[in-house]
GROMACS .gro file of C-alpha atoms in nm:
model
  297
    1MET     CA    1  -1.123   0.297   0.582
    2GLY     CA    2  -0.880   0.582   0.476
    3LYS     CA    3  -0.882   0.834   0.214
    4ILE     CA    4  -0.614   1.078   0.113
    5TYR     CA    5  -0.713   1.402   0.258
    6GLY     CA    6  -0.724   1.676   0.006
    7GLY     CA    7  -0.706   1.414  -0.262
    8ARG     CA    8  -0.916   1.372  -0.598
    9ASP     CA    9  -1.094   1.057  -0.762
   10VAL     CA   10  -0.896   0.818  -0.948
   11VAL     CA   11  -0.963   0.725  -1.298
   12ALA     CA   12  -1.028   0.367  -1.382
   13GLY     CA   13  -0.702   0.182  -1.466
   14GLN     CA   14  -0.482   0.411  -1.264
   15TRP     CA   15  -0.268   0.291  -0.987
   16PRO     CA   16  -0.301  -0.068  -1.080
   17TRP     CA   17  -0.115  -0.232  -0.787
   18GLN     CA   18  -0.331  -0.070  -0.553
   19ALA     CA   19  -0.513  -0.350  -0.356
   20SER     CA   20  -0.797  -0.340  -0.081
   21LEU     CA   21  -0.722  -0.559   0.213
   22LEU     CA   22  -1.059  -0.730   0.329
   23TYR     CA   23  -1.103  -0.878   0.682
   24GLN     CA   24  -1.394  -1.101   0.690
   25GLY     CA   25  -1.547  -0.921   0.420
   26SER     CA   26  -1.461  -0.572   0.503
   27HIS     CA   27  -1.204  -0.340   0.386
   28ILE     CA   28  -0.954  -0.259   0.667
   29CYS     CA   29  -0.600  -0.118   0.503
   30GLY     CA   30  -0.456  -0.068   0.134
   31ALA     CA   31  -0.177  -0.336   0.000
   32VAL     CA   32   0.044  -0.313  -0.263
   33LEU     CA   33   0.104  -0.571  -0.553
   34ILE     CA   34   0.460  -0.649  -0.589
   35ASP     CA   35   0.437  -0.952  -0.813
   36SER     CA   36   0.203  -1.220  -0.916
   37ARG     CA   37   0.170  -1.367  -0.564
   38TRP     CA   38   0.294  -1.108  -0.323
   39LEU     CA   39   0.174  -0.802  -0.139
   40VAL     CA   40   0.325  -0.577   0.093
   41SER     CA   41   0.123  -0.393   0.358
   42THR     CA   42   0.180  -0.249   0.707
   43ALA     CA   43   0.205  -0.480   1.010
   44HIS     CA   44  -0.041  -0.282   1.236
   45CYS     CA   45  -0.324  -0.368   0.995
   46PHE     CA   46  -0.307  -0.711   1.172
   47LEU     CA   47  -0.327  -0.598   1.532
   48ASN     CA   48  -0.573  -0.738   1.752
   49LYS     CA   49  -0.727  -0.949   1.446
   50SER     CA   50  -0.705  -1.298   1.340
   51ARG     CA   51  -0.376  -1.410   1.177
   52ALA     CA   52  -0.567  -1.710   0.991
   53PRO     CA   53  -0.511  -1.656   0.633
   54GLU     CA   54  -0.841  -1.778   0.535
   55ASP     CA   55  -0.984  -1.461   0.720
   56TYR     CA   56  -0.883  -1.232   0.454
   57GLN     CA   57  -0.889  -1.167   0.092
   58VAL     CA   58  -0.733  -0.921  -0.160
   59LEU     CA   59  -0.912  -0.710  -0.417
   60LEU     CA   60  -0.726  -0.599  -0.730
   61GLY     CA   61  -0.797  -0.407  -1.019
   62SER     CA   62  -1.089  -0.190  -0.895
   63THR     CA   63  -1.068   0.184  -0.781
   64GLN     CA   64  -1.426   0.155  -0.664
   65LEU     CA   65  -1.448  -0.016  -0.351
   66TYR     CA   66  -1.776  -0.181  -0.343
   67GLN     CA   67  -1.878  -0.144  -0.683
   68HIS     CA   68  -1.665  -0.385  -0.905
   69THR     CA   69  -1.622  -0.426  -1.272
   70GLN     CA   70  -1.525  -0.732  -1.507
   71HIS     CA   71  -1.135  -0.609  -1.417
   72THR     CA   72  -1.196  -0.686  -1.061
   73ARG     CA   73  -1.037  -0.989  -0.899
   74GLU     CA   74  -1.062  -1.138  -0.556
   75MET     CA   75  -0.773  -1.323  -0.430
   76SER     CA   76  -0.741  -1.566  -0.145
   77VAL     CA   77  -0.446  -1.513   0.103
   78SER     CA   78  -0.194  -1.809   0.171
   79ARG     CA   79   0.031  -1.651   0.436
   80ILE     CA   80   0.076  -1.334   0.629
   81ILE     CA   81   0.431  -1.269   0.730
   82THR     CA   82   0.481  -0.956   0.970
   83HIS     CA   83   0.841  -0.830   1.011
   84PRO     CA   84   1.007  -0.979   1.335
   85ASP     CA   85   1.120  -0.648   1.449
   86PHE     CA   86   0.769  -0.481   1.451
   87GLU     CA   87   0.713  -0.242   1.735
   88LYS     CA   88   1.007  -0.401   1.903
   89PHE     CA   89   1.202  -0.073   1.946
   90HIS     CA   90   0.938   0.226   1.898
   91PRO     CA   91   0.585   0.263   1.820
   92PHE     CA   92   0.538   0.188   1.441
   93GLY     CA   93   0.882   0.047   1.404
   94SER     CA   94   0.934  -0.214   1.100
   95ASP     CA   95   0.575  -0.147   1.016
   96ILE     CA   96   0.561  -0.370   0.719
   97ALA     CA   97   0.402  -0.725   0.635
   98MET     CA   98   0.378  -0.919   0.354
   99LEU     CA   99   0.095  -1.145   0.200
  100GLN     CA  100   0.141  -1.438  -0.020
  101LEU     CA  101  -0.156  -1.530  -0.258
  102LEU     CA  102  -0.257  -1.871  -0.237
  103LEU     CA  103  -0.237  -1.845  -0.657
  104PRO     CA  104  -0.082  -1.592  -0.878
  105VAL     CA  105  -0.292  -1.328  -1.023
  106ASN     CA  106  -0.277  -1.253  -1.397
  107PHE     CA  107  -0.154  -0.912  -1.505
  108THR     CA  108  -0.378  -0.692  -1.723
  109ALA     CA  109  -0.421  -0.336  -1.779
  110TYR     CA  110  -0.590  -0.285  -1.431
  111ILE     CA  111  -0.359  -0.512  -1.244
  112VAL     CA  112   0.025  -0.465  -1.263
  113PRO     CA  113   0.289  -0.468  -0.968
  114ALA     CA  114   0.485  -0.186  -0.859
  115CYS     CA  115   0.864  -0.209  -0.869
  116LEU     CA  116   1.067  -0.235  -0.555
  117PRO     CA  117   1.332   0.033  -0.479
  118ALA     CA  118   1.666  -0.097  -0.436
  119PRO     CA  119   1.810  -0.137  -0.115
  120GLY     CA  120   1.867   0.187   0.058
  121MET     CA  121   1.758   0.402  -0.229
  122ARG     CA  122   1.592   0.748  -0.161
  123PRO     CA  123   1.417   0.949  -0.443
  124PRO     CA  124   1.541   1.302  -0.515
  125SER     CA  125   1.359   1.563  -0.344
  126HIS     CA  126   1.211   1.670  -0.679
  127ALA     CA  127   1.046   1.339  -0.770
  128SER     CA  128   0.733   1.345  -0.862
  129CYS     CA  129   0.517   1.120  -0.585
  130TRP     CA  130   0.178   1.017  -0.515
  131ILE     CA  131  -0.049   0.852  -0.233
  132THR     CA  132  -0.355   0.670  -0.289
  133GLY     CA  133  -0.641   0.514  -0.080
  134TRP     CA  134  -1.010   0.459  -0.002
  135GLY     CA  135  -1.184   0.606   0.323
  136MET     CA  136  -1.228   0.900   0.509
  137LEU     CA  137  -1.241   1.275   0.383
  138SER     CA  138  -1.146   1.437   0.712
  139GLU     CA  139  -1.149   1.326   1.100
  140ASP     CA  140  -1.522   1.352   1.066
  141ALA     CA  141  -1.623   1.314   0.722
  142PRO     CA  142  -1.636   0.937   0.541
  143LEU     CA  143  -1.596   0.883   0.197
  144LEU     CA  144  -1.953   0.821   0.059
  145SER     CA  145  -2.067   0.596  -0.225
  146PRO     CA  146  -1.929   0.459  -0.471
  147PHE     CA  147  -1.605   0.487  -0.264
  148ARG     CA  148  -1.381   0.589  -0.561
  149LEU     CA  149  -0.998   0.564  -0.478
  150GLN     CA  150  -0.832   0.897  -0.404
  151GLU     CA  151  -0.507   1.022  -0.529
  152GLY     CA  152  -0.274   1.295  -0.416
  153LYS     CA  153   0.059   1.460  -0.508
  154VAL     CA  154   0.295   1.489  -0.231
  155GLY     CA  155   0.675   1.581  -0.183
  156LEU     CA  156   0.928   1.418   0.023
  157ILE     CA  157   1.048   1.569   0.337
  158GLU     CA  158   1.364   1.516   0.540
  159ASN     CA  159   1.296   1.315   0.839
  160LYS     CA  160   1.496   1.592   1.061
  161PHE     CA  161   1.255   1.854   0.940
  162CYS     CA  162   0.951   1.625   0.996
  163ASN     CA  163   1.054   1.555   1.378
  164ILE     CA  164   1.102   1.941   1.419
  165LEU     CA  165   0.767   2.014   1.294
  166TYR     CA  166   0.605   1.698   1.531
  167GLY     CA  167   0.826   1.806   1.793
  168GLN     CA  168   0.669   2.160   1.776
  169ARG     CA  169   0.304   2.011   1.795
  170LEU     CA  170   0.370   1.726   2.052
  171GLY     CA  171   0.665   1.843   2.275
  172LYS     CA  172   0.887   1.585   2.416
  173ASP     CA  173   0.679   1.299   2.313
  174THR     CA  174   0.928   1.067   2.176
  175SER     CA  175   0.643   0.803   2.077
  176SER     CA  176   0.574   1.000   1.752
  177SER     CA  177   0.969   1.041   1.663
  178VAL     CA  178   1.031   0.955   1.290
  179HIS     CA  179   1.299   0.676   1.264
  180GLU     CA  180   1.550   0.588   1.000
  181GLU     CA  181   1.321   0.302   0.854
  182MET     CA  182   1.031   0.569   0.808
  183LEU     CA  183   1.018   0.858   0.574
  184CYS     CA  184   0.785   1.153   0.561
  185ALA     CA  185   0.597   1.316   0.275
  186GLY     CA  186   0.309   1.555   0.232
  187ASP     CA  187   0.187   1.891   0.058
  188PHE     CA  188   0.173   2.206   0.289
  189PHE     CA  189   0.019   2.416   0.007
  190THR     CA  190  -0.285   2.199  -0.089
  191GLY     CA  191  -0.263   1.998   0.216
  192LYS     CA  192  -0.260   1.631   0.136
  193ALA     CA  193  -0.221   1.368   0.371
  194ILE     CA  194  -0.311   1.005   0.464
  195CYS     CA  195  -0.611   0.982   0.697
  196GLN     CA  196  -0.738   0.691   0.938
  197GLY     CA  197  -0.737   0.356   0.759
  198ASP     CA  198  -0.529   0.440   0.480
  199SER     CA  199  -0.257   0.246   0.620
  200GLY     CA  200  -0.060  -0.009   0.385
  201GLY     CA  201  -0.129   0.196   0.093
  202PRO     CA  202   0.152   0.300  -0.172
  203LEU     CA  203   0.368   0.605  -0.184
  204VAL     CA  204   0.493   0.568  -0.534
  205CYS     CA  205   0.758   0.798  -0.722
  206ASP     CA  206   0.795   0.828  -1.107
  207LEU     CA  207   1.173   0.761  -1.143
  208PRO     CA  208   1.315   0.700  -1.486
  209ARG     CA  209   1.166   0.394  -1.651
  210ALA     CA  210   0.948   0.300  -1.378
  211TRP     CA  211   0.705   0.356  -1.090
  212VAL     CA  212   0.878   0.261  -0.774
  213LEU     CA  213   0.727   0.189  -0.458
  214VAL     CA  214   0.886   0.436  -0.199
  215GLY     CA  215   0.653   0.413   0.110
  216LEU     CA  216   0.381   0.221   0.301
  217ALA     CA  217   0.118   0.481   0.486
  218SER     CA  218   0.177   0.400   0.848
  219TRP     CA  219   0.086   0.671   1.058
  220GLY     CA  220   0.017   1.063   1.089
  221LEU     CA  221  -0.150   1.317   1.299
  222ASP     CA  222  -0.509   1.442   1.260
  223CYS     CA  223  -0.596   1.467   0.893
  224ARG     CA  224  -0.711   1.832   0.945
  225HIS     CA  225  -0.569   2.188   0.889
  226PRO     CA  226  -0.264   2.270   0.972
  227VAL     CA  227  -0.193   1.952   0.785
  228TYR     CA  228   0.127   1.790   0.891
  229PRO     CA  229   0.342   1.534   0.697
  230SER     CA  230   0.218   1.191   0.662
  231VAL     CA  231   0.449   0.894   0.811
  232PHE     CA  232   0.545   0.605   0.574
  233THR     CA  233   0.738   0.286   0.618
  234SER     CA  234   1.046   0.327   0.391
  235VAL     CA  235   1.028   0.007   0.158
  236ALA     CA  236   1.396   0.060   0.061
  237TYR     CA  237   1.507  -0.013   0.404
  238PHE     CA  238   1.330  -0.351   0.378
  239THR     CA  239   1.391  -0.426   0.001
  240ASN     CA  240   1.628  -0.710   0.131
  241TRP     CA  241   1.397  -0.838   0.384
  242ILE     CA  242   1.144  -0.850   0.120
  243ASN     CA  243   1.364  -1.061  -0.119
  244GLU     CA  244   1.445  -1.302   0.134
  245THR     CA  245   1.110  -1.369   0.238
  246GLN     CA  246   1.004  -1.433  -0.117
  247ARG     CA  247   1.299  -1.671  -0.170
  248LEU     CA  248   1.268  -1.859   0.169
  249THR     CA  249   0.858  -1.895   0.164
  250PRO     CA  250   0.758  -2.235  -0.008
  251LEU     CA  251   0.477  -2.193  -0.263
  252PRO     CA  252   0.124  -2.258  -0.116
  253ASP     CA  253  -0.060  -2.596  -0.219
  254PRO     CA  254  -0.325  -2.445  -0.464
  255VAL     CA  255  -0.547  -2.772  -0.413
  256SER     CA  256  -0.672  -2.653  -0.093
  257GLY     CA  257  -0.788  -2.307  -0.232
  258ARG     CA  258  -1.003  -2.152  -0.499
  259PRO     CA  259  -0.909  -1.968  -0.773
  260GLN     CA  260  -0.907  -1.591  -0.830
  261THR     CA  261  -1.244  -1.480  -0.866
  262ARG     CA  262  -1.390  -1.231  -1.120
  263LEU     CA  263  -1.639  -1.046  -0.928
  264PRO     CA  264  -2.001  -0.973  -1.074
  265HIS     CA  265  -2.106  -0.594  -1.156
  266GLN     CA  266  -2.284  -0.521  -0.806
  267ARG     CA  267  -2.260  -0.352  -0.504
  268LEU     CA  268  -2.075  -0.562  -0.228
  269TRP     CA  269  -2.222  -0.534   0.127
  270ALA     CA  270  -1.915  -0.451   0.374
  271ALA     CA  271  -1.826  -0.243   0.655
  272GLY     CA  272  -1.478  -0.087   0.641
  273SER     CA  273   1.744  -1.617  -0.615
  274PRO     CA  274   1.355  -1.707  -0.644
  275VAL     CA  275   1.215  -2.051  -0.575
  276PRO     CA  276   1.049  -2.259  -0.871
  277GLY     CA  277   0.754  -2.122  -0.978
  278THR     CA  278   0.759  -1.785  -0.804
  279SER     CA  279   0.716  -1.505  -1.058
  280LEU     CA  280   0.954  -1.215  -0.876
  281VAL     CA  281   0.931  -0.923  -1.105
  282PRO     CA  282   1.264  -0.739  -1.190
  283PRO     CA  283   1.303  -0.362  -1.299
  284GLN     CA  284   1.298  -0.461  -1.650
  285THR     CA  285   0.965  -0.640  -1.623
  286CYS     CA  286   0.811  -0.336  -1.435
  287LEU     CA  287   0.944  -0.095  -1.726
  288LEU     CA  288   0.776  -0.336  -1.976
  289LEU     CA  289   0.446  -0.366  -1.815
  290LEU     CA  290   0.435   0.026  -1.761
  291VAL     CA  291   0.469   0.083  -2.126
  292VAL     CA  292   0.194  -0.210  -2.206
  293LEU     CA  293  -0.020  -0.022  -1.929
  294ARG     CA  294   0.034   0.332  -2.065
  295ALA     CA  295  -0.072   0.196  -2.421
  296LEU     CA  296  -0.370   0.033  -2.325
  297CYS     CA  297  -0.516   0.299  -2.085
   0.00000   0.00000   0.00000
């Protein structure tokens, strides 16, 4: 599992697009809800694991990983689609995957999609951006029960500066270069960064009228001092691919699956355009959902 190194506990109802990706009942990565049927995560979360959708579930509406409430929903996965160029050209290249839910999830004050960025968009350097995730407090300290979702405010960092920092630490090891489909973020003053297992979680920025999904937690150096920037998959680089995948992917057969499950109030045991019927979320809807969310929370 992975936490935000240097982060703090999240209040219930915050970051309602944050999801936990479960593999055979255990949390393995974060994921991000982008509409009622689709989530995005990082492709490396599925390395050396089964690709059978029935082995995966998605938890939404919860800020405590294994202590769920009436707001938590467990959703079945219908398809897992990783980018065809994943690690084709360099490590962690095109590190993005999409998960189609078997049935659409109902939006609530605790379950709201993040908005996708326009293709090629990059937020201004002064944008208010946040990372969220579960798990490790540091390289050596796991997050303890009740496993509350963590948050951390970070700043965006130019890729060229990020590469200079990584070059100073790693020398000529080009396997750790930050490429054009990636972006860097961090906080040198308070030491906020992603940690192990935080992969697939969101980097969101508060832009005019909406929270926009800017990045997906991909990789970084050890989460200990001195803190180096974290590296994220740039969602704007893949917006067209995301939209095209949604458009071309047929709806699943709901007869073969089970509906969304409202989980009981108990500790769960675990280790670690559009086609007809598809609900895509345009920016205007993101704005409306955000207004409703802020009114209800």
